[in-house]
PDB file of C-alpha atoms in Angstrom:
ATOM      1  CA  UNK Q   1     140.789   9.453  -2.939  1.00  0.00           C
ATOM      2  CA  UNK Q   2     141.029  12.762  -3.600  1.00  0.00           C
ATOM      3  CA  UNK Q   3     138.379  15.127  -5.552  1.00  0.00           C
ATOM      4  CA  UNK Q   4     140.089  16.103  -7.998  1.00  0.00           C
ATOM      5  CA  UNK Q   5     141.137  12.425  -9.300  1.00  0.00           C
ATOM      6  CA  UNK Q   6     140.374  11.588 -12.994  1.00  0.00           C
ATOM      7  CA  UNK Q   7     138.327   8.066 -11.673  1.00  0.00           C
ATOM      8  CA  UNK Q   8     136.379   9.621  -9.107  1.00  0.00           C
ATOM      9  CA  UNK Q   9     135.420  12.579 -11.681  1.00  0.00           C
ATOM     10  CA  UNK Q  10     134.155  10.242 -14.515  1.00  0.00           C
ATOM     11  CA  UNK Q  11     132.042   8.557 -11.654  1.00  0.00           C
ATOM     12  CA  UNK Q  12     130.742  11.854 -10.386  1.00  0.00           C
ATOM     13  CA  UNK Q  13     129.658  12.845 -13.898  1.00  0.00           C
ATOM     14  CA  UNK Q  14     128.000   9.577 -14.473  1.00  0.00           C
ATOM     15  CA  UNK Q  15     125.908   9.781 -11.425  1.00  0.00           C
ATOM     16  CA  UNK Q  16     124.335  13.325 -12.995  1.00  0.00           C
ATOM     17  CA  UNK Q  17     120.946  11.713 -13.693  1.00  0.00           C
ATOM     18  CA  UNK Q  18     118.878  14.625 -14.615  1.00  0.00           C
ATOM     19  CA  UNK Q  19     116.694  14.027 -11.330  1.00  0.00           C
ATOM     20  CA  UNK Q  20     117.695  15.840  -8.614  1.00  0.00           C
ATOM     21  CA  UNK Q  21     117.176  13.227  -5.966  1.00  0.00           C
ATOM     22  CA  UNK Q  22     118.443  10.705  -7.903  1.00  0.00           C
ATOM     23  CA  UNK Q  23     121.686  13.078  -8.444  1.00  0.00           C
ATOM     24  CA  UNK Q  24     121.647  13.595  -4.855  1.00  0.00           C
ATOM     25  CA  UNK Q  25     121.310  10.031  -3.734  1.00  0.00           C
ATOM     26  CA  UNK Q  26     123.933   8.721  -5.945  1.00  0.00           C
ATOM     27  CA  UNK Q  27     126.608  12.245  -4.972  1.00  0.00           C
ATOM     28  CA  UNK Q  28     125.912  10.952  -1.602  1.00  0.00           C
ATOM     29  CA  UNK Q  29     127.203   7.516  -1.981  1.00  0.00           C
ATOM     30  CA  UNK Q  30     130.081   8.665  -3.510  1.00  0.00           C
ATOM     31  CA  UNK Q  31     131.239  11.497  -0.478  1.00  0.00           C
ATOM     32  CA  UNK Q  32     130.508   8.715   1.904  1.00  0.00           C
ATOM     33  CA  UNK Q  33     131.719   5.727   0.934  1.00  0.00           C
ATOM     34  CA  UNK Q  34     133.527   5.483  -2.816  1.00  0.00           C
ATOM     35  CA  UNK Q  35     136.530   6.029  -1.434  1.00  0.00           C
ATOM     36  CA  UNK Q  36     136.370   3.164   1.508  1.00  0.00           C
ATOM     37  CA  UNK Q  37     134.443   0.469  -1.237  1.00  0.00           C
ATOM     38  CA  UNK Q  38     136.051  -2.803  -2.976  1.00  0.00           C
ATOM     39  CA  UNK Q  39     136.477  -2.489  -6.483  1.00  0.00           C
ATOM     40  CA  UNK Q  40     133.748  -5.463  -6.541  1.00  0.00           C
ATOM     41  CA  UNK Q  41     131.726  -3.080  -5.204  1.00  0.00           C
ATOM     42  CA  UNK Q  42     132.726  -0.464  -7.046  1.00  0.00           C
ATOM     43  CA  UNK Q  43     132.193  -2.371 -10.232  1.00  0.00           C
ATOM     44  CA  UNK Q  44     128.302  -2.971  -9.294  1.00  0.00           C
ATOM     45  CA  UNK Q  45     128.133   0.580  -8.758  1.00  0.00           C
ATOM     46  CA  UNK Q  46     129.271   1.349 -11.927  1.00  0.00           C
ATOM     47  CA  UNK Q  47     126.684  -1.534 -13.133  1.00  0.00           C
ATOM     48  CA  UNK Q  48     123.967   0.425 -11.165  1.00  0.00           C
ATOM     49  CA  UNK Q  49     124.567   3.368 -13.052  1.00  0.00           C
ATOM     50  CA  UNK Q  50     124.200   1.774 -16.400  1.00  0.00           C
ATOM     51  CA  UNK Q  51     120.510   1.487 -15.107  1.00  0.00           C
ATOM     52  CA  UNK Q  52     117.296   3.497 -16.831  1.00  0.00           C
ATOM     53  CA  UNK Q  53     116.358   6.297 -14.420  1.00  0.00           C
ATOM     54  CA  UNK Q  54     112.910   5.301 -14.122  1.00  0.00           C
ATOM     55  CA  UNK Q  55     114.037   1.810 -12.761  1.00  0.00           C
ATOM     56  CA  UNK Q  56     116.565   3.129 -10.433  1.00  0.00           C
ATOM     57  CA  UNK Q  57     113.440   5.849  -8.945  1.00  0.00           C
ATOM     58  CA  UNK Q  58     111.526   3.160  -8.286  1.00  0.00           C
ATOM     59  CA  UNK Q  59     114.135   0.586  -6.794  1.00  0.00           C
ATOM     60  CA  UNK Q  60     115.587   3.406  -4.481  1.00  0.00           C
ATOM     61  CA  UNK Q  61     111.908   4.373  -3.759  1.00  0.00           C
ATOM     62  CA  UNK Q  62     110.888   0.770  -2.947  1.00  0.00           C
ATOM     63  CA  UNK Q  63     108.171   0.887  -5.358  1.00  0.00           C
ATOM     64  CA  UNK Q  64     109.760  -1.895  -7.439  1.00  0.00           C
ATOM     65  CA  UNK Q  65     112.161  -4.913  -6.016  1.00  0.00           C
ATOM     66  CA  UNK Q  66     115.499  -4.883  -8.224  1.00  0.00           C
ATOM     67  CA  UNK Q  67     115.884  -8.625  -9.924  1.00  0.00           C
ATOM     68  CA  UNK Q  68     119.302  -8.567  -9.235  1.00  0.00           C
ATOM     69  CA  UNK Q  69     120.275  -9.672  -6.041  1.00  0.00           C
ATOM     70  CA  UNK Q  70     124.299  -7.854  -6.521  1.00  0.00           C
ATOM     71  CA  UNK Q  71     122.486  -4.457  -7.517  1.00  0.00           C
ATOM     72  CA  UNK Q  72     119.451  -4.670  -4.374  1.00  0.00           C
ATOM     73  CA  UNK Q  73     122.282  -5.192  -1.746  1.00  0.00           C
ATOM     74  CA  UNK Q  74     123.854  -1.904  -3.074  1.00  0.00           C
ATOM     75  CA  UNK Q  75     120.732   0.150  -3.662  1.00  0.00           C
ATOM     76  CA  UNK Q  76     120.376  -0.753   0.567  1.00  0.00           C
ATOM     77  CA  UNK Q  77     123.293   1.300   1.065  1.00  0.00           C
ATOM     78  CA  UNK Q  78     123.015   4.091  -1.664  1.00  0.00           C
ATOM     79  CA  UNK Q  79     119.174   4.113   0.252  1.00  0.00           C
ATOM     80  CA  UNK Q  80     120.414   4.952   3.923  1.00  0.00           C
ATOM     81  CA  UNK Q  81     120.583   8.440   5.105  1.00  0.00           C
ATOM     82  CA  UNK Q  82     124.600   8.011   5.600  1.00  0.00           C
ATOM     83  CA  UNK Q  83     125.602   5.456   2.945  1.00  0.00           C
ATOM     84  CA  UNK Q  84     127.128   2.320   4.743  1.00  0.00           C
ATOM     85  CA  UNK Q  85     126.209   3.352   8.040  1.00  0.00           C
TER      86      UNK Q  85
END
């Protein structure tokens, strides 16, 4: 996928939280794995991001467990230091 695609731009400006390291944490996802993801997977993405910013801080920070179990299995990999590794 490259950069400059339409889908992967609308994505990019969704994940522009107004917190930097939630910003970072969800740019991150996208350089590492967006391209490589199901579109299952990319659909619960997009889900993630229709998440308050307070609840997504504290389910990245593991201050708060995430009730739903699709959403907590992708916060695991938006969480590691290379996303998917």
């Amino acid at each position: 996928m490259r950069a400059d695609d339409p889908e992967l731009k609308r994505v990019r400006w969704r994940c522009r939280r107004g917190m930097r390291e939630l910003d970072q944490l969800l740019d991150r996802y996208l350089e590492q794995r967006w391209a490589q993801v199901s579109d299952a997977e990319r659909g619960v993405f997009l889900r993630l991001l229709d998440c308050e910013d307070d609840k997504l801080w504290r389910w990245l920070m593991g201050y708060e467990a995430c009730p739903d179990a699709e959403l907590a299995a992708l916060l695991e990999h938006v969480r590691l230091p290379e996303a998917g590794a």
